[in-house]
Structure formats: structure tokens, C-alpha cells
Short mmCIF file of C-alpha atoms in Angstrom, two decimals:
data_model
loop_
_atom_site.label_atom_id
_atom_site.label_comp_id
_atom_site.label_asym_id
_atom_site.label_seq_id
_atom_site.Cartn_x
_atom_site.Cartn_y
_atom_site.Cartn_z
CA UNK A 1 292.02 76.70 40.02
CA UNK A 2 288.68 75.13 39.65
CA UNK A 3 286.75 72.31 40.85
CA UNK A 4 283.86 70.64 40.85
CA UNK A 5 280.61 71.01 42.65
CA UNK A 6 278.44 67.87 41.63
CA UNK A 7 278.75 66.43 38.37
CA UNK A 8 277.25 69.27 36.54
CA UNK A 9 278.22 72.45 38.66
CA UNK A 10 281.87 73.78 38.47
CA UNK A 11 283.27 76.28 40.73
CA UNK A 12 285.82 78.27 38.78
CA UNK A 13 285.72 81.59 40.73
CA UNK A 14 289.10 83.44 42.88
CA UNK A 15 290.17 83.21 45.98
CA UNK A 16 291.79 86.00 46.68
CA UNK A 17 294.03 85.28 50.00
CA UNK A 18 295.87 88.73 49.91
CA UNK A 19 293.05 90.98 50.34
CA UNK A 20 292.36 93.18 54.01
CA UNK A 21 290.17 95.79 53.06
CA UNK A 22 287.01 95.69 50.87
CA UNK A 23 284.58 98.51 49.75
CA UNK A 24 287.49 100.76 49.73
CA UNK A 25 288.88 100.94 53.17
CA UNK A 26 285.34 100.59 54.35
CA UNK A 27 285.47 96.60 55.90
CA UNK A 28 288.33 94.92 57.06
CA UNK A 29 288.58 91.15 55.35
CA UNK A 30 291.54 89.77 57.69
CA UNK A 31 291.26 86.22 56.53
CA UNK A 32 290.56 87.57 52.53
CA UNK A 33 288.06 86.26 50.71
CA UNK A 34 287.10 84.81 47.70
CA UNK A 35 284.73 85.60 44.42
CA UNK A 36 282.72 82.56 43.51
CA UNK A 37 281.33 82.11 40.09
CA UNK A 38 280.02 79.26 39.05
CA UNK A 39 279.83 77.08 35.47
CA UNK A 40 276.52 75.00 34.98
CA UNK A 41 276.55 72.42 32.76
CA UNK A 42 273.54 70.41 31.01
CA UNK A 43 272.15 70.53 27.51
CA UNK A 44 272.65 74.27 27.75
CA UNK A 45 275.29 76.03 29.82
CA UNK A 46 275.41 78.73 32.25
CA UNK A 47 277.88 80.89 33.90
CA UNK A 48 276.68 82.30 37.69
CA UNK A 49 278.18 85.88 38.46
CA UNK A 50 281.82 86.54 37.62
CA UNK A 51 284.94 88.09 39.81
CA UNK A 52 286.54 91.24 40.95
CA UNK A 53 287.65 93.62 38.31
CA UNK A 54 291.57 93.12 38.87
CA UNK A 55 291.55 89.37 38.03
CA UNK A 56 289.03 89.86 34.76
CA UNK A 57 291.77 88.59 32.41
CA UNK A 58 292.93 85.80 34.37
CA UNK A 59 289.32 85.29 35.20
CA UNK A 60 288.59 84.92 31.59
CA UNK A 61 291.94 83.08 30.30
CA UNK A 62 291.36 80.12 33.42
CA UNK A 63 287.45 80.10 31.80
CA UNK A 64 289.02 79.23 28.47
CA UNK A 65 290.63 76.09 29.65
CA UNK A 66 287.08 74.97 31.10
CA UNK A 67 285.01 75.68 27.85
CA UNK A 68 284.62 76.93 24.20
CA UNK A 69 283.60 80.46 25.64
CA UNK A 70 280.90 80.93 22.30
CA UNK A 71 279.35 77.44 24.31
CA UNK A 72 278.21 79.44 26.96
CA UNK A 73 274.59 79.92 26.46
CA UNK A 74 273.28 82.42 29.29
CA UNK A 75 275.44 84.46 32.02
CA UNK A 76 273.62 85.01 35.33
CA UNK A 77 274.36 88.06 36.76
CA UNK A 78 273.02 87.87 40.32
CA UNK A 79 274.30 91.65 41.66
CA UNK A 80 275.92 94.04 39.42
CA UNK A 81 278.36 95.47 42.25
CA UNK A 82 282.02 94.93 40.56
CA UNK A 83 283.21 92.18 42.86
CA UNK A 84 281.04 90.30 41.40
CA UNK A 85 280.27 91.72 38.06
CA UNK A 86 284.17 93.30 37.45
CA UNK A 87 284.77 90.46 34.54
CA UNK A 88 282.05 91.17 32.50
CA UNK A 89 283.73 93.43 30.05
CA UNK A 90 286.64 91.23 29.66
CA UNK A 91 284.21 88.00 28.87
CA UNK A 92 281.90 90.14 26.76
CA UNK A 93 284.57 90.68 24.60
CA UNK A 94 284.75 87.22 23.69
CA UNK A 95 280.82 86.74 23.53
CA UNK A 96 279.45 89.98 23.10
CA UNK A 97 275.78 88.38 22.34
CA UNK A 98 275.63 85.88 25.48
CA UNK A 99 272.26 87.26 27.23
CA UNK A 100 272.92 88.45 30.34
CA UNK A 101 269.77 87.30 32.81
CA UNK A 102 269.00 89.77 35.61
CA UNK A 103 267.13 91.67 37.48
CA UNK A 104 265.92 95.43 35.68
CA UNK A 105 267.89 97.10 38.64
CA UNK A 106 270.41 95.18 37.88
CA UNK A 107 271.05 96.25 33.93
CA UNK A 108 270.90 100.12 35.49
CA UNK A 109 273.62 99.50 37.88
CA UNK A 110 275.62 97.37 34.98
CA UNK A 111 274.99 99.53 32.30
CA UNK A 112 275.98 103.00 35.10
CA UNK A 113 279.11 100.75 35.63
CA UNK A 114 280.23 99.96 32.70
CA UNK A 115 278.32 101.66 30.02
CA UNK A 116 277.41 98.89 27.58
CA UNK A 117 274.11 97.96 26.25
CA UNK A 118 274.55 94.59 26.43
CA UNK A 119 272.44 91.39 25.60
CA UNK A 120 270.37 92.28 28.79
CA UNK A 121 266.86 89.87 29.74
CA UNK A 122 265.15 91.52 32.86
CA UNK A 123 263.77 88.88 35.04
CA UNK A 124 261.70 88.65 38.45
CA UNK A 125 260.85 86.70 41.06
CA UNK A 126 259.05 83.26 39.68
CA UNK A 127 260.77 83.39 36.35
CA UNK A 128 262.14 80.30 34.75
CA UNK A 129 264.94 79.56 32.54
CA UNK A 130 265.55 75.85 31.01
CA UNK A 131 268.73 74.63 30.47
CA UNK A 132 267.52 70.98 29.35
CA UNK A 133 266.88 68.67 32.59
CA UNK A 134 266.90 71.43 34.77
CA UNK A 135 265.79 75.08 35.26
CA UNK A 136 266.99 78.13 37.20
CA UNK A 137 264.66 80.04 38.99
CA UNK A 138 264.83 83.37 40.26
CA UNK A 139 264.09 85.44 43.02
CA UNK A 140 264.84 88.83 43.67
CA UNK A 141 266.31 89.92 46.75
CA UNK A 142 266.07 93.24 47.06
CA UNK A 143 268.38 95.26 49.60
CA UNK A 144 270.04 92.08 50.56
CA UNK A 145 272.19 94.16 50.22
CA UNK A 146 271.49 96.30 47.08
CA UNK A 147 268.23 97.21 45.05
CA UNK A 148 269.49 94.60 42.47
CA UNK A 149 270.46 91.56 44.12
CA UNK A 150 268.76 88.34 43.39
CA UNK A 151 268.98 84.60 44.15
CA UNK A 152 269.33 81.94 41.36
CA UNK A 153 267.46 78.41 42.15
CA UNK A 154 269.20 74.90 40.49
CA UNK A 155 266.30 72.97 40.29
CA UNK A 156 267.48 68.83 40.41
CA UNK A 157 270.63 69.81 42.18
CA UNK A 158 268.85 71.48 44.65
CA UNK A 159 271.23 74.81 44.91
CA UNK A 160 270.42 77.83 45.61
CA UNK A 161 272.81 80.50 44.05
CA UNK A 162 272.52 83.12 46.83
CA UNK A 163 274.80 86.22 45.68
CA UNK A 164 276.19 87.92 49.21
CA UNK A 165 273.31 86.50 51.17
CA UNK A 166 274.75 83.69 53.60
CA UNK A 167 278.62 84.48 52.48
CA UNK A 168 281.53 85.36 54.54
CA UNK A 169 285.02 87.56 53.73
CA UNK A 170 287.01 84.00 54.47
CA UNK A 171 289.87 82.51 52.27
CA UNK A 172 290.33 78.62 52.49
CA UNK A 173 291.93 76.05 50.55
CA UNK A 174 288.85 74.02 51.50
CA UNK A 175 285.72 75.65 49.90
CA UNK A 176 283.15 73.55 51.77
CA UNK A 177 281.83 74.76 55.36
CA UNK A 178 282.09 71.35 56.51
CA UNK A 179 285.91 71.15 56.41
CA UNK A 180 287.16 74.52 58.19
CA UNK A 181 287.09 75.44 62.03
CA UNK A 182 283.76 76.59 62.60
CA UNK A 183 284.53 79.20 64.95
CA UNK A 184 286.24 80.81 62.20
CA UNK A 185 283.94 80.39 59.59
CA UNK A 186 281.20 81.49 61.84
CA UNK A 187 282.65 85.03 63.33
CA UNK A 188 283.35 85.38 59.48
CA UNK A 189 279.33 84.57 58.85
CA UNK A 190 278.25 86.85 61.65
CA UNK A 191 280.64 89.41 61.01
CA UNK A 192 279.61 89.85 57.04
CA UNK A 193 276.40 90.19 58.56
CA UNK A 194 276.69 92.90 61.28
CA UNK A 195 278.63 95.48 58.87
CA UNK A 196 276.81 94.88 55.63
CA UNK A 197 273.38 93.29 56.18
CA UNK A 198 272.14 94.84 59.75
CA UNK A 199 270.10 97.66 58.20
CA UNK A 200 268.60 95.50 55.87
CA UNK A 201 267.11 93.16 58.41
CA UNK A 202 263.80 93.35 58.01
CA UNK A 203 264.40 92.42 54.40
CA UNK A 204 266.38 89.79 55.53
CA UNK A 205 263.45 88.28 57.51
CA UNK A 206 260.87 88.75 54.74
CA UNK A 207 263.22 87.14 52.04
CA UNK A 208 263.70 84.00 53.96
CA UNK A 209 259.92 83.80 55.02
CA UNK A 210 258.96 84.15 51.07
CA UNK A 211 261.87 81.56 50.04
CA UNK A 212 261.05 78.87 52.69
CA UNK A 213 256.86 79.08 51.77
CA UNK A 214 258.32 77.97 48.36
CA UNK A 215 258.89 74.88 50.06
CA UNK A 216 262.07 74.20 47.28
CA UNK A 217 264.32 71.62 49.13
CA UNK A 218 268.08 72.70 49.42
CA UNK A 219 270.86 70.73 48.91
CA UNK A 220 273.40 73.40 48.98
CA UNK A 221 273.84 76.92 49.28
CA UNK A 222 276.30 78.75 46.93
CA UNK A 223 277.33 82.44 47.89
CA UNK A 224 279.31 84.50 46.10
CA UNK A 225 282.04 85.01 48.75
CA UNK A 226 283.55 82.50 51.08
CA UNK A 227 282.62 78.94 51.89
CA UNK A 228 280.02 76.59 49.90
CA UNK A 229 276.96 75.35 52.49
CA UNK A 230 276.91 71.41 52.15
CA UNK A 231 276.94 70.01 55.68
CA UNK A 232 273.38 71.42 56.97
CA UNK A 233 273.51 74.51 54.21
CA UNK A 234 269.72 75.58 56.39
CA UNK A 235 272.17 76.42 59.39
CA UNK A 236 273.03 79.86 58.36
CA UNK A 237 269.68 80.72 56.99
CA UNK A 238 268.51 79.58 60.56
CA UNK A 239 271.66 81.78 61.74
CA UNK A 240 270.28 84.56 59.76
CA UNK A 241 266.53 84.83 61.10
CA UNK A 242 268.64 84.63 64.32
CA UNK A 243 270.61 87.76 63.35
CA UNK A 244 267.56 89.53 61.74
CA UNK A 245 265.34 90.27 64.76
CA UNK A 246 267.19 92.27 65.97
CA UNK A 247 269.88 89.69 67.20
CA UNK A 248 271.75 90.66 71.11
CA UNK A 249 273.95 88.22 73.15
CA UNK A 250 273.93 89.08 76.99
CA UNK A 251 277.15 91.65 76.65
CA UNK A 252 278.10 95.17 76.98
CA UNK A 253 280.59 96.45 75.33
CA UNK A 254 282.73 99.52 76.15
CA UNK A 255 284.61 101.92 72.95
CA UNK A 256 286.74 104.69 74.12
CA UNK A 257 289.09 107.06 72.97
CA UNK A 258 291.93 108.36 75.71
CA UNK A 259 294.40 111.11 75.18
CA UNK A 260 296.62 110.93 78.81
CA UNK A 261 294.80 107.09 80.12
CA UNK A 262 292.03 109.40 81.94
CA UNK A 263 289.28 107.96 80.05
CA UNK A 264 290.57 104.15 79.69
CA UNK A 265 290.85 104.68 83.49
CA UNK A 266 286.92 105.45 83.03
CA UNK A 267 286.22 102.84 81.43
CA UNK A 268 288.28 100.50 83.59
CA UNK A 269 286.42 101.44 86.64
CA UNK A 270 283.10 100.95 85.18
CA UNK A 271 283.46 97.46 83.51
CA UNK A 272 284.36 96.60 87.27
CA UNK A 273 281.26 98.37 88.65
CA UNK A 274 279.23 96.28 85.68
CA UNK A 275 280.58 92.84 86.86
CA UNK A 276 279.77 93.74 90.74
CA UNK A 277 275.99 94.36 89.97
CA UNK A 278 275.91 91.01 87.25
CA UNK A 279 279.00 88.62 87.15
CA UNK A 280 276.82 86.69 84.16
CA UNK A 281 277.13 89.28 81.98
CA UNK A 282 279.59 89.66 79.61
CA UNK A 283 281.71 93.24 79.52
CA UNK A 284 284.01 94.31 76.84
CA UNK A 285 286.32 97.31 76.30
CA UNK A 286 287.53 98.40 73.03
CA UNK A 287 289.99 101.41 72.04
CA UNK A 288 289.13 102.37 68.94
CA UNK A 289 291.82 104.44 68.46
CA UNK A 290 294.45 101.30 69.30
CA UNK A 291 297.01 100.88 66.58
CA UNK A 292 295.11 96.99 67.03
CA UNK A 293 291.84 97.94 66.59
CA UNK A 294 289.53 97.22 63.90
CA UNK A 295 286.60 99.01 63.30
CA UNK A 296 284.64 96.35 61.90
CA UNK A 297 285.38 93.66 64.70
CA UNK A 298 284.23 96.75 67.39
CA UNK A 299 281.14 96.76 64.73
CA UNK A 300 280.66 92.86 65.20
CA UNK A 301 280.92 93.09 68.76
CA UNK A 302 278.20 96.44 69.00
CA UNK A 303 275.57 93.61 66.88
CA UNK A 304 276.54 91.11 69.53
CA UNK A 305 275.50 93.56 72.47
CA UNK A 306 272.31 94.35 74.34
CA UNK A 307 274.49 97.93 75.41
CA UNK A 308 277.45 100.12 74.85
CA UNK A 309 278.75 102.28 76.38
CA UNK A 310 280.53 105.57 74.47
CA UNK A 311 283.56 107.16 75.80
CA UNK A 312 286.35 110.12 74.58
CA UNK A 313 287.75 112.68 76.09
CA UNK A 314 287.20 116.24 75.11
CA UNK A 315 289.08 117.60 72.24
CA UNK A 316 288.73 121.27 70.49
CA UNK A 317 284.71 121.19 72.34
CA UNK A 318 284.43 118.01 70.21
CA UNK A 319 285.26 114.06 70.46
CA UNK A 320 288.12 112.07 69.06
CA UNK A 321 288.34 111.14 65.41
CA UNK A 322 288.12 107.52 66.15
CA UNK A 323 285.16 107.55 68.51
CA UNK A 324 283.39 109.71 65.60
CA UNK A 325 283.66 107.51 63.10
CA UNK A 326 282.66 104.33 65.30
CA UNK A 327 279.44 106.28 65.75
CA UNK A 328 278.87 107.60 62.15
CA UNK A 329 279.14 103.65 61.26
CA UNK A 330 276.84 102.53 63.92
CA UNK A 331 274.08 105.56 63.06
CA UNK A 332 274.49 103.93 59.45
CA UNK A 333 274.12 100.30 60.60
CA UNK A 334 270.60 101.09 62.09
CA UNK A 335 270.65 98.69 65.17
CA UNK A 336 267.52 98.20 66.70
CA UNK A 337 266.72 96.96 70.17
CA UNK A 338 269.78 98.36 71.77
CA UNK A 339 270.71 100.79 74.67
CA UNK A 340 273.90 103.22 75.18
CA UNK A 341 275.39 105.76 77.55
CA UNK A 342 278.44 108.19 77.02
CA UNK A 343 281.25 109.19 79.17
CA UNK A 344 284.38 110.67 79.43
CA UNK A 345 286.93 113.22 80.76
CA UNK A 346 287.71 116.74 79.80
CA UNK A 347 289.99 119.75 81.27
CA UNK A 348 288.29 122.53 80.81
CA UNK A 349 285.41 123.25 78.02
CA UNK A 350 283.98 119.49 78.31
CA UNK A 351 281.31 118.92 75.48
CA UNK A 352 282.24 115.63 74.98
CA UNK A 353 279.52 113.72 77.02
CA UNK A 354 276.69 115.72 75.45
CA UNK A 355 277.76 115.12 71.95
CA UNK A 356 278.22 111.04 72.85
CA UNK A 357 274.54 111.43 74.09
CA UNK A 358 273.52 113.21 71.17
CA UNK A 359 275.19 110.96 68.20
CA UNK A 360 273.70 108.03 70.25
CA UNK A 361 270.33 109.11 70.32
CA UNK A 362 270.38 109.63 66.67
CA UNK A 363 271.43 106.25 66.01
CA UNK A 364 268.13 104.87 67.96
CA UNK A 365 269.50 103.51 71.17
CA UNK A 366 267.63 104.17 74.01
CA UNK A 367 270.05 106.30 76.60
CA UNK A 368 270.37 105.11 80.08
CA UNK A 369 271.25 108.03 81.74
CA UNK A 370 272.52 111.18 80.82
CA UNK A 371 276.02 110.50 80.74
CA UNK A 372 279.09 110.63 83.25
CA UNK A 373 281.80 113.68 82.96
CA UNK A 374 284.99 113.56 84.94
CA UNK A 375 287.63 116.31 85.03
CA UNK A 376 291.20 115.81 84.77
CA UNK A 377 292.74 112.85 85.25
CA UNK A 378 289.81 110.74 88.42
CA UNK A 379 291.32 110.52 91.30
CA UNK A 380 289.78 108.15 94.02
CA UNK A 381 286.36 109.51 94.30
CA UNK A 382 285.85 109.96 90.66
CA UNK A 383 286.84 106.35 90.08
CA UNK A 384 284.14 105.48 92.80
CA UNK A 385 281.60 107.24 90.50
CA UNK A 386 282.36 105.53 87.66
CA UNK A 387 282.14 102.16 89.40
CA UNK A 388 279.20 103.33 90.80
CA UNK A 389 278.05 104.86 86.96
CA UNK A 390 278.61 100.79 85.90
CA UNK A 391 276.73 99.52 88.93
CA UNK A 392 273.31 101.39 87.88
CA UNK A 393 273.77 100.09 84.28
CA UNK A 394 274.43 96.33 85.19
CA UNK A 395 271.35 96.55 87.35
CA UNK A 396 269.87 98.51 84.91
CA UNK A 397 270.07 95.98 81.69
CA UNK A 398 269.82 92.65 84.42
#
């Protein structure tokens, strides 16, 4: 499958519709995803990033039906990670010469990958590269999300090549953000962003700043996974300053682990004492150890809140498994601007709180209070306390 762009840009990437977990088992991609590269053609001709490593041949044989392969003059590699990058061995092969334009980070991570010393040309930020009528020009984007990354400028067609900046994990028969359900396309958007891009924020926001005083116009914006920007393509980047200051919706959310319902119960009872001191807000509860949850939707939903609160019960003087690893993910996400608490229930030893507390206050959230313990199973005045334990933290975070 390919198609075409404009009259001089082809898209002639994969969409991959089969795939649920990316980064190893690290990100859930629910709706798959796809791996854009992109063909250029004017007096010279270009090739924009590549695909994943398991469809290099087929990558490389559908190329062959586009183009003499020895007529591609330059191959813009725009982030060496392998989704992007996994083809290169299989099309330098065929053109073992082609120059390969990108960053100086970027030939360490390709040649670390795939040890081959390649036609590499370094370039930075400014840099200019003719292919007849127009240029590229290129701009490093450092962090977003790797050291090497860097955005590729179309000058006449007004595109900006963008790598994983502005891209979503979202398979579609129609490639163009104007033709899918938005509400889709958008939790995609936002959730790409929460679980890859939040500690890189303040990069985020200094990227765009540099990129808009360049005052190029844009026509389109190209990622490298998901849905071409052509309707509006400034939306998202307006979507991303948004998301890069530290972005919260009015919400709390609640993640729990139970054993025998004691905690859920918990965490029942204080959602309701939330909604009695502020019905505006918005209060959700998430097991993170439910056979439906997903870690990275809880993870979308923790960059969405102002709060969250942190619940497990007790278990060998530690916490669950699955309410450890929500907060080893959201110490590694480095959320600013945001405020937690912990509770839970315990038999006899009852660390569980205190550890909550701790984790939280590692990850940089301000704690509310110290924490609510209940033993056993709550009966009806430990339910009363933890309405009463949501109360203080609605009125708290009003």
C-alpha cells in the first residue's frame, strides 16, 4: 500500500493493525499503529525514515515497485530507534552508498544498532539540503523523545516531517486526521503523549517556541506514527504547549489494589466523600490489578489529573505488584504540578500506607495528608472515615 501526499510526496510506510504492545510490553497500542515513511520526489529524491524491523523486506520489495532503488538520492533518518530505522539494513543492501542525513547522535545510536559504518552526513539545526525546487531543513529535537530525534522541513510543500513528535499509536484505513472520529484520534494524541513525552516537557515547550520564531508556514504535519495533520495540522502543536505546562483537567483519580474487596470498599467510600465536598469535580477509580486494566490508559488518566489518590492493601510488609509498578511508571514519567495521598487496609503488620506515601513523594507530588490505614475488612465507622478522608481532599484541591 502506498499513496500519495501532494503531487511530489508519497506515503509508502506500514500500518501495522495487529500490534498491542510497543517498546516491549512497555505501552499498550490497542488501536495499532502505523510506521510512516515517506518518498520525496523532485529533481532529486528522498526517502523520510523507514519501518519496523519485522516488515524490512516487505518494506523494501513494496519500495521497489515505487522506484529504481539506485534513484534514491539521500535517506533521512529522523530517529534511529528501530521502529523507525528497523529497514535500514535491508535497503542498504540494495544502495549501500545512499548518504544517510542525520543528526551525530543519531549515527551513534544507528551505528550501536546495527553496526555499520554507513554513508553517514551529520547535520544540525539550520542545515539545508536541495533537492532541486525545494530544500529540507532540519532541526534537531532533542529528547523529544531521544537525544537523536530531529524534524525534517519541506520547504514549497510546506511539511514538516516531525518523527514521534505530534503522532499517535492509531491504525486507520484513512491516514488523514480530518477523516477519523476525533475523539479517537485525540485520546490516541494525548495518550502518546502522557506515557512517552511527559518527562520531556520542558523540551517540548522550548522546541515549539524555537520552531514557531522560524515563522515557516505549515501546510501539513507528517509524524512517523499514526494520522497525517492536514485539516488545521497547528491543532496538536497548540494541543501540545497545552500538554507541556504541566497539563491537569479538574479530576482525581483513584488506583487500588484489593486482595478480599477491603480496599475497593476504601476507595468506594472516598470517591463518595470527594463528590459531597465538590460535585464539579471529576472522580475516577481504577484497579490496576483488573484482568481489564491497562496500565497505560491509568497513565493517561494520572496526566489528566490535578490528584490521585494511591491505594493497596498490605502484603508480606509491602504493597501489591500492580500498585508498584503503577508507581515505578509514574516516578519515571516525572509529573509536575500534581498532588497524591495513599491508603489502604492491612491485618496485622500494615506498612502499606507509609510506603504509598513514600513512593509518592519520590515521584514529586505534593502529599495531602499522611495517609489513611484501615484494619480488616471497614466496618461502618471506618467507611465514615474514609468518606470523611475524601471530604478533606475535595475541599482540599476545590
Amino acid at each position: 500500500m502506498s499513496f500519495e501526499i501532494n503531487k511530489s510526496v508519497k506515503w509508502v510506510g506500514k500500518i501495522d493493525w495487529e500490534l498491542k504492545k510497543f517498546h516491549g510490553d512497555e505501552l499498550s497500542t490497542n488501536r495499532g499503529s502505523s510506521y510512516n515513511s515517506y518518498l520525496i520526489q523532485d529533481e532529486k529524491i528522498a526517502l523520510i525514515d523507514c519501518v519496523w524491523t519485522p516488515f524490512a523486506k516487505e518494506f523494501v520489495t513494496n519500495l521497489k515497485k515505487e522506484i529504481d532503488l539506485n534513484k534514491i538520492d539521500f535517506i533521512i533518518a529522523n530517529h534511529g530507534e528501530p521502529d523507525h530505522s528497523g529497514a535500514l539494513p535491508e535497503l542498504m543492501r540494495e544502495i549501500p552508498d545512499t548518504p544517510i542525513y542525520c543528526t551525530a547522535n543519531a549515527i551513534k545510536s544507528l551505528k550501536g544498532q546495527y553496526h555499520q559504518d554507513w554513508n553517514f552526513v551529520p547535520v544540525k539545526t539550520g542545515d539545508k539540503l536541495s533537492l532541486g525546487s525545494k530544500e529540507f531543513i532540519f532541526i534537531e529535537a532533542r529528547m523529544l523523545h531521544w537525544p537523536d530525534t530531529m524534524f525534517t522541513y519541506l520547504t514549497g510543500d510546506n511539511i514538516l516531517f516531525s518523527n514521534d513528535g505530534f503522532g499517535q499509536h492509531l491504525a486507520s484505513e484513512h491516514m488523514f486526521n480530518d477523516l477519523v472520529d476525533q475523539a479517537e484520534l485525540y485520546y490516541e494524541a494525548l495518550k502518546y503523549y502522557a506515557n512517552i513525552l511527559t518527562p520531556f516537557s520542558k523540551f517540548v515547550e522550548n522546541k515549539i517556541t524555537e520552531i514557531l520564531s522560524f515563522n515557516l508556514p505549515v501546510d501539513m504535519i507528517c509524524p512517523s506514527h499514526g494520522l497525517i495533520w492536514r485539516d488545521n495540522p497547528l491543532q496538536i502543536v497548540d494541543k501540545y504547549m497545552g500538554w507541556a505546562k504541566d497539563y491537569q483537567e479538574n479530576q482525581i483519580s483513584i488506583i487500588y489494589d484489593t486482595m478480599w474487596n477491603s480496599t475497593r470498599k476504601m476507595a468506594e467510600e472516598i470517591a463518595a466523600g470527594i463528590k459531597l465536598s465538590d460535585k464539579d469535580v471529576t472522580v475516577k477509580l481504577f484497579n490496576c490489578n483488573s484482568t481489564h486494566a491497562d496500565k497505560n490508559d491509568i497513565i493517561t488518566e494520572v496526566f489528566k489529573s490535578k490528584a490521585i489518590l494511591v491505594g493497596s492493601p498490605t502484603i508480606n510488609k509491602g504493597i501489591s505488584f500492580a500498585v508498584a509498578g503503577i508507581l515505578e511508571m509514574i516516578k519515571g514519567l516525572a509529573f509536575k504540578n500534581k498532588k497524591g495521598a495513599a491508603f489502604g487496609s492491612y491485618g496485622w503488620s500494615g506498612e502499606n500506607t507509609k510506603l504509598i506515601y513514600t513512593e509518592l513523594e519520590h515521584a514529586k507530588f505534593e502529599l495531602l495528608n499522611e495517609g489513611l490505614r484501615v484494619t480488616w475488612s471497614p466496618d461502618d465507622d471506618a467507611l465514615i472515615k474514609c468518606q470523611e478522608f475524601g471530604r478533606t481532599i475535595g475541599e482540599a484541591l476545590k
